[in-house]
Every structure is written in C-alpha cells, then in structure tokens.
C-alpha cells in the first residue's frame, strides 16, 4: 500500500473535508449541490456529511408532511403539541442555514421519478451504492480497480488525468475464478471474461465466473493448490496441447515476453453530463492506493472540474 506523504500545503483536515464534500454532492447527484456550497457546508459542520444530509432531508420531508396535514385537518389537529414544538425547534434550527434550506427547496420541486425517489430513500439512510470496477487507460498502458457509485462508473487516470468509463463486465481481466462443470474443480487462473481456459485437473475448456479485484484475491480457495499458468493459446509462454491456432494468451508474463500492451480492453473516455463527482467518495474506494493519496493528488495536481458550469 502506498504511504501517504502530505503536501506541505495540504492538511489532513482539508483532505477529510474534500472527501466528505464529494460524498455530499454524490448523495444528491452533484447538480443539486454545487461544489462551493458543499465545501462551505463541510467547513461549517466539521466535515460531517451524514449530519448535513439528514438536515437537508428533514427539511424536505417536513414540508411534505405539512402539505399532507393541510389536506387532512383532523389528522393535523390530533398531533401531540409537544411533538409539534420539537419539530418546529428542529426546523427553525435548520432554517437558519440558508444553504441547507436552498438545497431542500430544490429537492422539493424535483419530479417524483423512480430515479429521484430512490435518491431520496438512499439519502435518508446515508447510503451511496457502489461497486468495484476495472478501468484501463490506453495512453498510459495501465489498469486499476476502484469502488465507484453505481450511477456513475467513472474514474480518472492518476497519470494522464483523463476520465474513463468502467471496462464492460464481460471484458474484465485479471485473476479469474473458474468452476469446471466436468470435474467440479474450483480453481483460479489469470484470464478474461468470456475467454475459455483449460481446467488444471481434467483439461476440459471452461469459462470464468468472475474476475476478482486485487484486494479481494488474497483469500485462497479451499484445498486450492498453486499451479503455473498454462492455456491453449498459441502464444502462451506455457502453452498446453492441443493449442488453438490464432488465439492469444493474456497472462502478464506472456504479454511481456511478446512485447504486447498490458491493457487488454481500453476504457472509453467519459463524456461528462455535469453530474459526475470526482471519484474516491468512499473510505475504501481505491484498490491501487489509499483514497487520501488520490484526493491529495487531485488537490495539488489539478483543480476539481467545475461541472456546475454545465448546469442549465
């Protein structure tokens, strides 16, 4: 794991603020919370993203409750007076922050589409669904894995700073897990999705089930034995017979010997729609180094992209 060396102008609290500012923007899909406002809120609330999110949702939901009460006066009259006073005190406290009120007002007028309803529900639970995805930069000939939000599977190359979409699931490569349907052998080997490989036990050809992200491939399978890579590709450094003419081995050792690129399937360049938050919103978002390292590089190397200018 790469160690964190703080830049002389970047303090730990600034990195924590940036991390939570990104989480706040991602919670509400970026457009509702411009970056300057997110940064300002995190400074005022000691980088407590969850607290700010709950304040915003409480204001938004309280207005909805008030409208329902106006439609049903009998129900409204039956409410306990002490609870009303508590709610008014909380709402008054939240109303004192104009930024929070402005965000809540914006959320209130959004159409109740399935997408927005899901966003509200996830925000109430302080949840940002994400998944580990592979990215590959053809310019720098490197690949990496990162936990990114499900709604925007985007990551920026740390070397060339270009934003990329995730590699399609059916083209991911790396340490693959196999289950041979002929002899019921579970094994792991370097491979690519939808690319067949021979079973180490019976030599029948099987397809991989999944590609395992680097941080998750340390636990060996039960009764797993280490075996040298060997496949039916014509150019494999440990070619198995009978080989298949015209096929290519993707093992790093073979590609190095044949002077082939490391990247098998390049990521597509990301086309911004103005609702993408910079990556690294999670405590464990990066598989290549600590999340703090990447945020530090973003803050010292290049400015955060002002995607809010694209809002109409």
Short mmCIF file of C-alpha atoms in Angstrom, two decimals:
data_model
loop_
_atom_site.label_atom_id
_atom_site.label_comp_id
_atom_site.label_asym_id
_atom_site.label_seq_id
_atom_site.Cartn_x
_atom_site.Cartn_y
_atom_site.Cartn_z
CA UNK A 1 0.00 0.00 0.00
CA UNK A 2 1.34 3.37 -0.97
CA UNK A 3 2.15 5.56 2.01
CA UNK A 4 0.58 8.97 2.45
CA UNK A 5 3.04 11.86 2.32
CA UNK A 6 1.18 15.08 2.99
CA UNK A 7 1.98 18.01 0.75
CA UNK A 8 3.19 21.00 2.73
CA UNK A 9 0.10 22.99 1.67
CA UNK A 10 -2.45 20.18 2.17
CA UNK A 11 -3.50 19.29 5.72
CA UNK A 12 -5.30 16.14 6.82
CA UNK A 13 -8.44 18.10 7.68
CA UNK A 14 -8.52 19.55 4.15
CA UNK A 15 -8.39 16.06 2.67
CA UNK A 16 -11.18 14.93 5.01
CA UNK A 17 -13.23 17.96 4.04
CA UNK A 18 -12.78 17.21 0.33
CA UNK A 19 -13.70 13.56 0.85
CA UNK A 20 -16.97 14.44 2.60
CA UNK A 21 -17.74 17.27 0.20
CA UNK A 22 -17.64 14.71 -2.62
CA UNK A 23 -19.87 12.35 -0.65
CA UNK A 24 -22.43 15.12 -0.10
CA UNK A 25 -22.52 16.01 -3.80
CA UNK A 26 -22.78 12.38 -4.85
CA UNK A 27 -25.66 11.79 -2.42
CA UNK A 28 -27.74 14.33 -4.34
CA UNK A 29 -26.26 13.58 -7.79
CA UNK A 30 -24.00 16.64 -7.92
CA UNK A 31 -26.32 19.08 -9.69
CA UNK A 32 -28.34 19.96 -6.59
CA UNK A 33 -25.24 20.79 -4.53
CA UNK A 34 -22.65 22.97 -6.31
CA UNK A 35 -19.11 22.33 -5.13
CA UNK A 36 -18.58 25.74 -3.42
CA UNK A 37 -21.73 25.18 -1.33
CA UNK A 38 -20.70 21.61 -0.48
CA UNK A 39 -17.27 22.82 0.65
CA UNK A 40 -18.82 25.61 2.69
CA UNK A 41 -21.24 23.23 4.44
CA UNK A 42 -18.47 20.80 5.29
CA UNK A 43 -16.42 23.60 6.84
CA UNK A 44 -19.37 24.77 8.95
CA UNK A 45 -20.35 21.27 10.07
CA UNK A 46 -16.88 19.87 10.75
CA UNK A 47 -16.90 17.60 7.66
CA UNK A 48 -19.92 15.69 8.99
CA UNK A 49 -21.56 14.70 5.70
CA UNK A 50 -24.20 12.45 7.29
CA UNK A 51 -25.38 15.24 9.60
CA UNK A 52 -25.80 17.67 6.69
CA UNK A 53 -27.63 15.08 4.57
CA UNK A 54 -30.09 14.34 7.39
CA UNK A 55 -30.72 18.05 7.96
CA UNK A 56 -31.47 18.53 4.28
CA UNK A 57 -33.82 15.55 4.11
CA UNK A 58 -35.57 16.55 7.34
CA UNK A 59 -36.41 19.95 5.89
CA UNK A 60 -37.56 18.45 2.61
CA UNK A 61 -39.73 15.83 4.31
CA UNK A 62 -41.21 18.24 6.86
CA UNK A 63 -42.65 20.38 4.10
CA UNK A 64 -44.25 17.29 2.57
CA UNK A 65 -45.73 16.37 5.95
CA UNK A 66 -47.10 19.90 6.37
CA UNK A 67 -48.82 19.71 2.99
CA UNK A 68 -50.38 16.37 3.92
CA UNK A 69 -51.57 17.84 7.21
CA UNK A 70 -53.20 20.76 5.41
CA UNK A 71 -55.15 18.30 3.28
CA UNK A 72 -56.29 16.38 6.37
CA UNK A 73 -57.01 18.89 9.18
CA UNK A 74 -58.46 16.23 11.50
CA UNK A 75 -55.18 14.34 11.49
CA UNK A 76 -53.26 17.55 11.90
CA UNK A 77 -55.31 18.57 14.98
CA UNK A 78 -54.75 15.20 16.58
CA UNK A 79 -50.97 15.54 16.69
CA UNK A 80 -49.33 15.87 20.07
CA UNK A 81 -48.49 19.51 20.84
CA UNK A 82 -45.11 18.70 22.41
CA UNK A 83 -44.03 16.87 19.27
CA UNK A 84 -45.11 19.88 17.19
CA UNK A 85 -42.95 22.15 19.30
CA UNK A 86 -39.95 19.83 18.95
CA UNK A 87 -40.39 19.68 15.18
CA UNK A 88 -40.66 23.45 14.96
CA UNK A 89 -37.48 23.87 17.01
CA UNK A 90 -35.57 21.47 14.74
CA UNK A 91 -36.95 23.09 11.59
CA UNK A 92 -36.10 26.54 12.90
CA UNK A 93 -32.54 25.42 13.57
CA UNK A 94 -32.20 24.01 10.05
CA UNK A 95 -33.84 27.08 8.52
CA UNK A 96 -31.05 29.19 9.96
CA UNK A 97 -28.73 27.71 7.37
CA UNK A 98 -29.76 29.18 4.04
CA UNK A 99 -27.60 26.75 2.04
CA UNK A 100 -29.38 23.76 3.58
CA UNK A 101 -32.75 25.41 3.04
CA UNK A 102 -31.92 26.16 -0.59
CA UNK A 103 -30.92 22.55 -1.26
CA UNK A 104 -34.09 21.27 0.46
CA UNK A 105 -36.21 23.65 -1.63
CA UNK A 106 -34.51 22.39 -4.79
CA UNK A 107 -35.14 18.77 -3.86
CA UNK A 108 -38.80 19.50 -3.11
CA UNK A 109 -39.55 20.66 -6.65
CA UNK A 110 -37.84 17.74 -8.37
CA UNK A 111 -40.27 15.45 -10.23
CA UNK A 112 -41.09 12.27 -8.34
CA UNK A 113 -39.49 9.95 -10.84
CA UNK A 114 -38.28 6.50 -9.85
CA UNK A 115 -34.70 7.76 -10.01
CA UNK A 116 -35.36 10.71 -7.69
CA UNK A 117 -37.41 8.66 -5.22
CA UNK A 118 -34.53 6.20 -4.98
CA UNK A 119 -32.12 9.10 -4.40
CA UNK A 120 -34.29 10.38 -1.52
CA UNK A 121 -34.56 6.94 0.05
CA UNK A 122 -30.80 6.33 -0.14
CA UNK A 123 -30.11 9.79 1.28
CA UNK A 124 -32.33 9.09 4.32
CA UNK A 125 -30.19 6.03 5.01
CA UNK A 126 -26.91 7.82 4.20
CA UNK A 127 -26.21 5.18 1.59
CA UNK A 128 -24.30 5.52 -1.70
CA UNK A 129 -24.42 2.20 -3.57
CA UNK A 130 -21.13 1.36 -5.23
CA UNK A 131 -19.20 -1.49 -6.78
CA UNK A 132 -15.61 -2.41 -7.56
CA UNK A 133 -14.93 -1.79 -11.26
CA UNK A 134 -11.93 -2.08 -13.51
CA UNK A 135 -10.59 0.86 -15.52
CA UNK A 136 -7.89 0.90 -18.17
CA UNK A 137 -6.01 3.81 -19.70
CA UNK A 138 -4.63 3.05 -23.20
CA UNK A 139 -2.48 6.19 -23.17
CA UNK A 140 -0.55 5.15 -20.05
CA UNK A 141 -0.98 1.39 -20.65
CA UNK A 142 -2.19 0.75 -17.11
CA UNK A 143 -5.29 -0.62 -15.42
CA UNK A 144 -6.73 -0.21 -11.92
CA UNK A 145 -9.75 -1.10 -9.80
CA UNK A 146 -11.83 1.36 -7.83
CA UNK A 147 -15.08 1.41 -5.92
CA UNK A 148 -17.34 3.87 -7.73
CA UNK A 149 -21.03 4.87 -7.43
CA UNK A 150 -23.43 2.60 -9.28
CA UNK A 151 -25.00 5.57 -11.08
CA UNK A 152 -21.68 6.90 -12.47
CA UNK A 153 -18.97 4.31 -13.02
CA UNK A 154 -16.20 6.82 -13.77
CA UNK A 155 -12.59 7.10 -12.67
CA UNK A 156 -9.70 9.36 -13.56
CA UNK A 157 -6.26 8.04 -14.51
CA UNK A 158 -3.76 9.21 -11.92
CA UNK A 159 -1.06 9.75 -14.56
CA UNK A 160 -2.70 11.50 -17.51
CA UNK A 161 -5.78 12.82 -15.57
CA UNK A 162 -8.22 11.62 -18.26
CA UNK A 163 -11.62 10.43 -17.04
CA UNK A 164 -12.73 6.98 -18.15
CA UNK A 165 -15.83 4.82 -18.00
CA UNK A 166 -15.50 1.36 -16.47
CA UNK A 167 -14.39 -1.62 -18.53
CA UNK A 168 -17.51 -3.64 -19.52
CA UNK A 169 -18.10 -6.57 -17.17
CA UNK A 170 -17.83 -9.09 -19.98
CA UNK A 171 -14.35 -7.82 -20.91
CA UNK A 172 -12.71 -7.53 -17.48
CA UNK A 173 -9.45 -9.40 -17.00
CA UNK A 174 -7.15 -10.39 -14.16
CA UNK A 175 -7.25 -13.20 -11.62
CA UNK A 176 -10.30 -15.23 -12.66
CA UNK A 177 -12.30 -17.78 -10.72
CA UNK A 178 -13.43 -20.92 -12.54
CA UNK A 179 -15.76 -23.81 -11.78
CA UNK A 180 -15.27 -26.77 -14.10
CA UNK A 181 -18.64 -28.34 -14.92
CA UNK A 182 -16.93 -31.58 -15.96
CA UNK A 183 -14.98 -32.45 -12.79
CA UNK A 184 -16.40 -29.84 -10.35
CA UNK A 185 -12.95 -28.35 -9.82
CA UNK A 186 -12.80 -24.81 -8.44
CA UNK A 187 -9.62 -23.01 -9.40
CA UNK A 188 -8.15 -19.59 -10.11
CA UNK A 189 -6.01 -18.51 -13.01
CA UNK A 190 -5.19 -15.35 -14.92
CA UNK A 191 -7.90 -14.88 -17.53
CA UNK A 192 -10.53 -12.70 -19.13
CA UNK A 193 -14.31 -12.93 -19.07
CA UNK A 194 -15.78 -14.93 -21.97
CA UNK A 195 -12.33 -16.30 -22.80
CA UNK A 196 -12.10 -20.11 -22.26
CA UNK A 197 -9.24 -21.71 -20.32
CA UNK A 198 -8.31 -25.34 -19.63
CA UNK A 199 -9.17 -26.88 -16.24
CA UNK A 200 -6.00 -27.72 -14.33
CA UNK A 201 -7.43 -31.10 -13.32
CA UNK A 202 -9.27 -32.57 -16.33
CA UNK A 203 -8.03 -30.16 -19.08
CA UNK A 204 -11.55 -29.52 -20.38
CA UNK A 205 -12.17 -25.94 -21.50
CA UNK A 206 -14.22 -23.74 -19.11
CA UNK A 207 -15.24 -20.07 -18.89
CA UNK A 208 -14.51 -17.86 -15.86
CA UNK A 209 -17.28 -16.99 -13.41
CA UNK A 210 -15.86 -13.65 -12.27
CA UNK A 211 -12.70 -11.54 -12.27
CA UNK A 212 -11.56 -10.94 -8.70
CA UNK A 213 -10.43 -7.39 -7.78
CA UNK A 214 -6.85 -7.37 -6.40
CA UNK A 215 -7.80 -6.57 -2.81
CA UNK A 216 -10.24 -9.49 -2.74
CA UNK A 217 -7.99 -12.16 -4.27
CA UNK A 218 -5.81 -12.81 -1.24
CA UNK A 219 -8.00 -15.49 0.32
CA UNK A 220 -7.25 -18.86 -1.30
CA UNK A 221 -9.98 -21.27 -2.27
CA UNK A 222 -10.45 -24.26 -0.01
CA UNK A 223 -7.95 -27.02 -0.90
CA UNK A 224 -6.57 -24.77 -3.65
CA UNK A 225 -3.13 -25.74 -4.94
CA UNK A 226 -0.82 -23.34 -6.68
CA UNK A 227 -0.43 -24.19 -10.36
CA UNK A 228 1.62 -22.50 -13.05
CA UNK A 229 -0.43 -20.71 -15.68
CA UNK A 230 -0.96 -22.67 -18.83
CA UNK A 231 -3.55 -22.22 -21.56
CA UNK A 232 -4.41 -23.33 -25.08
CA UNK A 233 -3.40 -20.02 -26.70
CA UNK A 234 -0.90 -20.29 -29.50
CA UNK A 235 1.49 -17.75 -27.97
CA UNK A 236 1.24 -18.75 -24.28
CA UNK A 237 4.61 -18.92 -22.51
CA UNK A 238 3.44 -22.26 -21.05
CA UNK A 239 1.35 -23.48 -23.99
CA UNK A 240 -0.88 -26.51 -23.42
CA UNK A 241 -1.58 -29.11 -26.07
CA UNK A 242 -3.59 -29.24 -28.17
CA UNK A 243 -3.28 -25.49 -28.63
CA UNK A 244 -5.81 -23.41 -30.56
CA UNK A 245 -4.26 -21.59 -33.56
CA UNK A 246 -4.99 -17.85 -33.76
CA UNK A 247 -5.68 -17.42 -30.01
CA UNK A 248 -3.68 -15.15 -27.71
CA UNK A 249 -2.63 -15.56 -24.10
CA UNK A 250 -3.40 -12.63 -21.81
CA UNK A 251 -1.13 -13.59 -18.91
CA UNK A 252 1.20 -10.67 -17.98
CA UNK A 253 4.30 -12.85 -18.43
CA UNK A 254 3.28 -13.80 -21.96
CA UNK A 255 2.41 -10.23 -22.92
CA UNK A 256 5.73 -9.00 -21.56
CA UNK A 257 7.64 -11.66 -23.49
CA UNK A 258 5.75 -10.78 -26.70
CA UNK A 259 6.13 -7.02 -26.03
CA UNK A 260 2.35 -6.57 -26.10
CA UNK A 261 0.41 -3.80 -24.29
CA UNK A 262 -0.66 -4.51 -20.70
CA UNK A 263 -4.16 -3.15 -21.37
CA UNK A 264 -6.38 -5.75 -23.00
CA UNK A 265 -9.61 -3.73 -23.20
CA UNK A 266 -9.23 0.07 -23.00
CA UNK A 267 -11.85 2.05 -21.14
CA UNK A 268 -13.89 4.53 -23.13
CA UNK A 269 -13.29 8.20 -22.40
CA UNK A 270 -16.02 9.58 -20.17
CA UNK A 271 -18.32 12.21 -21.66
CA UNK A 272 -19.37 14.47 -18.80
CA UNK A 273 -23.03 15.34 -18.35
CA UNK A 274 -22.34 17.71 -15.47
CA UNK A 275 -23.48 15.27 -12.77
CA UNK A 276 -20.26 13.36 -12.19
CA UNK A 277 -18.49 13.80 -8.87
CA UNK A 278 -14.75 13.18 -8.72
CA UNK A 279 -14.00 9.59 -7.73
CA UNK A 280 -12.91 8.47 -4.26
CA UNK A 281 -16.11 9.11 -2.35
CA UNK A 282 -15.66 6.01 -0.24
CA UNK A 283 -13.31 5.19 2.61
CA UNK A 284 -12.15 2.14 0.64
CA UNK A 285 -12.72 3.36 -2.88
CA UNK A 286 -9.28 2.77 -4.33
CA UNK A 287 -7.67 -0.58 -4.96
CA UNK A 288 -4.36 0.92 -6.12
CA UNK A 289 -3.61 3.13 -3.10
CA UNK A 290 -5.22 4.90 -0.17
CA UNK A 291 -8.15 7.15 -1.01
CA UNK A 292 -6.38 10.03 0.75
CA UNK A 293 -3.46 9.75 -1.68
CA UNK A 294 -5.70 10.24 -4.71
CA UNK A 295 -7.58 13.15 -3.14
CA UNK A 296 -4.25 14.74 -2.26
CA UNK A 297 -3.13 14.37 -5.88
CA UNK A 298 -6.38 15.94 -7.07
CA UNK A 299 -5.96 18.91 -4.74
CA UNK A 300 -2.30 19.52 -5.52
CA UNK A 301 -2.06 18.45 -9.16
CA UNK A 302 -5.19 19.71 -10.85
CA UNK A 303 -8.24 21.70 -9.73
CA UNK A 304 -11.59 20.00 -9.27
CA UNK A 305 -13.53 20.28 -12.52
CA UNK A 306 -16.25 22.89 -12.23
CA UNK A 307 -19.06 20.73 -13.55
CA UNK A 308 -21.63 23.11 -12.12
CA UNK A 309 -20.95 25.49 -15.01
CA UNK A 310 -22.63 22.93 -17.25
CA UNK A 311 -25.90 23.22 -15.33
CA UNK A 312 -28.70 24.94 -17.20
#
